Short mmCIF file of C-alpha atoms in Angstrom, two decimals:
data_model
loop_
_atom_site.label_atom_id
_atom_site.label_comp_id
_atom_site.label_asym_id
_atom_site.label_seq_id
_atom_site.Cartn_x
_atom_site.Cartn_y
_atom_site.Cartn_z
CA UNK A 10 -121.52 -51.30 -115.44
CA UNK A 11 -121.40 -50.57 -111.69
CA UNK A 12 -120.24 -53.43 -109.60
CA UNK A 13 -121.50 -52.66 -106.05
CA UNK A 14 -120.73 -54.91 -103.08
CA UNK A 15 -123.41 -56.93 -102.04
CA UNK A 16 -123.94 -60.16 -100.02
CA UNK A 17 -126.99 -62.69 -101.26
CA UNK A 18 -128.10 -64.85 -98.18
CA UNK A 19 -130.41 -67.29 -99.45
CA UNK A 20 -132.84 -68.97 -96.36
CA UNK A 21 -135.11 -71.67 -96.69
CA UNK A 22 -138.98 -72.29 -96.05
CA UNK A 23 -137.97 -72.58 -92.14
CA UNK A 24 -135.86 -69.54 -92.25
CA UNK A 25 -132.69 -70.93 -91.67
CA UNK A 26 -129.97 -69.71 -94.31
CA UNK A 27 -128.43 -71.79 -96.69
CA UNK A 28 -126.39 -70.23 -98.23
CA UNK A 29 -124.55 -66.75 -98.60
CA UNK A 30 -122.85 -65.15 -101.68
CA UNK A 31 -120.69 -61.78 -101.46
CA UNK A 32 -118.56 -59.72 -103.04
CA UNK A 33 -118.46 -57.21 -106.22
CA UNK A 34 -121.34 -57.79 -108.39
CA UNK A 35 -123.57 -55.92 -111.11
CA UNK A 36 -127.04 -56.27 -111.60
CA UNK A 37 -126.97 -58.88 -114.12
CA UNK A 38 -125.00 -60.88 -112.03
CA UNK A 39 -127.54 -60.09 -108.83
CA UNK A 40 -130.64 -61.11 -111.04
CA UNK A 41 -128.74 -64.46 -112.06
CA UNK A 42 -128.07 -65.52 -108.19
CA UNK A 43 -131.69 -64.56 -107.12
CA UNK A 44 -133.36 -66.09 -109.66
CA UNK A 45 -131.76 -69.10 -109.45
CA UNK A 46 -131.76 -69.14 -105.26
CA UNK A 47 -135.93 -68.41 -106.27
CA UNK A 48 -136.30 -71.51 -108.88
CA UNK A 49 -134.30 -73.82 -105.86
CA UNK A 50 -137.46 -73.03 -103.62
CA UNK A 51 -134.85 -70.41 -101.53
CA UNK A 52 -135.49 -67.30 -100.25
CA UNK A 53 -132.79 -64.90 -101.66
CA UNK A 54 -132.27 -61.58 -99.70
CA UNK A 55 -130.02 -59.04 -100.91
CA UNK A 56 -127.78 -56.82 -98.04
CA UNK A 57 -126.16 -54.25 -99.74
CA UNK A 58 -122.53 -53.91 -97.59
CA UNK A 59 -120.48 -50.88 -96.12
CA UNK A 60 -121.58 -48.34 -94.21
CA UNK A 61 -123.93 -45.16 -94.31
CA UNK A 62 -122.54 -42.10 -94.03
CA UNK A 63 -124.72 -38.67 -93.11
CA UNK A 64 -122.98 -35.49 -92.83
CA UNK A 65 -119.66 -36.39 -93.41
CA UNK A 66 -117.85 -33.68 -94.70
CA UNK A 67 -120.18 -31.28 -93.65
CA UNK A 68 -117.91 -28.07 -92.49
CA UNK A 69 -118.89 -25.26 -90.43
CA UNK A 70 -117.33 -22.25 -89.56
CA UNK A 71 -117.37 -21.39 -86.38
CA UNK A 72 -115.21 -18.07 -85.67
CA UNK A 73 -111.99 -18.72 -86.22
CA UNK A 74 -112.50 -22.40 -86.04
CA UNK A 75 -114.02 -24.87 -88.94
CA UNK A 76 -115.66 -27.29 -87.45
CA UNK A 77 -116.65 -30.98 -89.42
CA UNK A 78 -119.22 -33.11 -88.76
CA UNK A 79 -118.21 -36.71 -89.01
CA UNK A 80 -121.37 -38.37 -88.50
CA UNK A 81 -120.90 -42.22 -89.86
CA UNK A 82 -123.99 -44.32 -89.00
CA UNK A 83 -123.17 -47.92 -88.72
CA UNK A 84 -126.63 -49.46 -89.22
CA UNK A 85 -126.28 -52.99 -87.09
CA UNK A 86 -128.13 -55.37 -88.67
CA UNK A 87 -131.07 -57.31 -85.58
CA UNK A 88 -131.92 -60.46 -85.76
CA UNK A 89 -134.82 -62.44 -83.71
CA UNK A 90 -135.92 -65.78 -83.60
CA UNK A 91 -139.23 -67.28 -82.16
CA UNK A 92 -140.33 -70.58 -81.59
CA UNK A 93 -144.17 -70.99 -80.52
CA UNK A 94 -146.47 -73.73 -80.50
CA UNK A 95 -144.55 -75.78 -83.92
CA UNK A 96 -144.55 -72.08 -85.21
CA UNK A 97 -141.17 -70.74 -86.17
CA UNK A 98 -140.24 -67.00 -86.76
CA UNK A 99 -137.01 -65.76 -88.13
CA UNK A 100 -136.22 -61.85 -89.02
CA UNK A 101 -132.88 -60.31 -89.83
CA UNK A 102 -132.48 -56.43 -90.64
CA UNK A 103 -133.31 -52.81 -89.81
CA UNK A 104 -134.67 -52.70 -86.27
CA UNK A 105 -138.12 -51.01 -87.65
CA UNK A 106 -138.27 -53.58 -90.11
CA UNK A 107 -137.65 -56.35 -87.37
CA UNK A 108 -140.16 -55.13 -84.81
CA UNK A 109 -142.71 -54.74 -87.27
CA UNK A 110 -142.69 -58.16 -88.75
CA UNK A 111 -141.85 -59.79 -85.22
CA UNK A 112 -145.07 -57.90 -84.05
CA UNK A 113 -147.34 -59.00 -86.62
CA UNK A 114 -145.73 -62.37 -86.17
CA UNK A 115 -147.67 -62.11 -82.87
CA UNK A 116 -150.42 -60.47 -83.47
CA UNK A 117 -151.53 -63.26 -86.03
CA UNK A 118 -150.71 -65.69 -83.54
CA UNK A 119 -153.24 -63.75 -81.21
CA UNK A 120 -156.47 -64.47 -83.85
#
């Protein structure tokens, strides 16, 4: 079985983390931590680690000259945090992902 590596950061009902896990794991081994982090009342969320990598290795010739695109995309995990009213927001991940729960976040605070 593949062992990919992964990190398991497990956050409580405030959204503060408790705990993180990492390293090389399969899916059986995944399942085990989450479920368990899940029956402990936690949060588990799974961040699968490296990089992303689009077009590397592309080649193209150019004349004479090859020319290789070595586009590696480091995607930078954001993080925000927002305290209103006895109301606390937390949000780690892609920045899409971020803004879009941050805004609805606000948007039910709104109604």
């Amino acid at each position: 079985m593949k062992k990919d590596k992964v990190r398991i950061e497990i956050y409580d009902e405030d959204g503060d983390m408790r705990e993180s896990v990492g390293g090389r794991m399969d899916w059986d081994e995944i399942r085990e931590i989450m479920l368990e982090a899940l029956k402990n009342d936690g949060l588990p969320v799974l961040i699968k680690e490296g990089q992303e990598k689009k077009g590397a290795m592309n080649t193209t010739r150019m004349g004479n000259e090859d020319k290789r695109e070595d586009a590696w995309v480091w995607e930078q995990p954001m993080t925000v945090h927002i305290e209103y009213d006895g109301l606390k927001f937390s949000a780690t991940g892609r920045f899409d992902d971020v803004m879009e729960a941050k805004d609805e976040f606000l948007n039910r605070i709104v109604e």
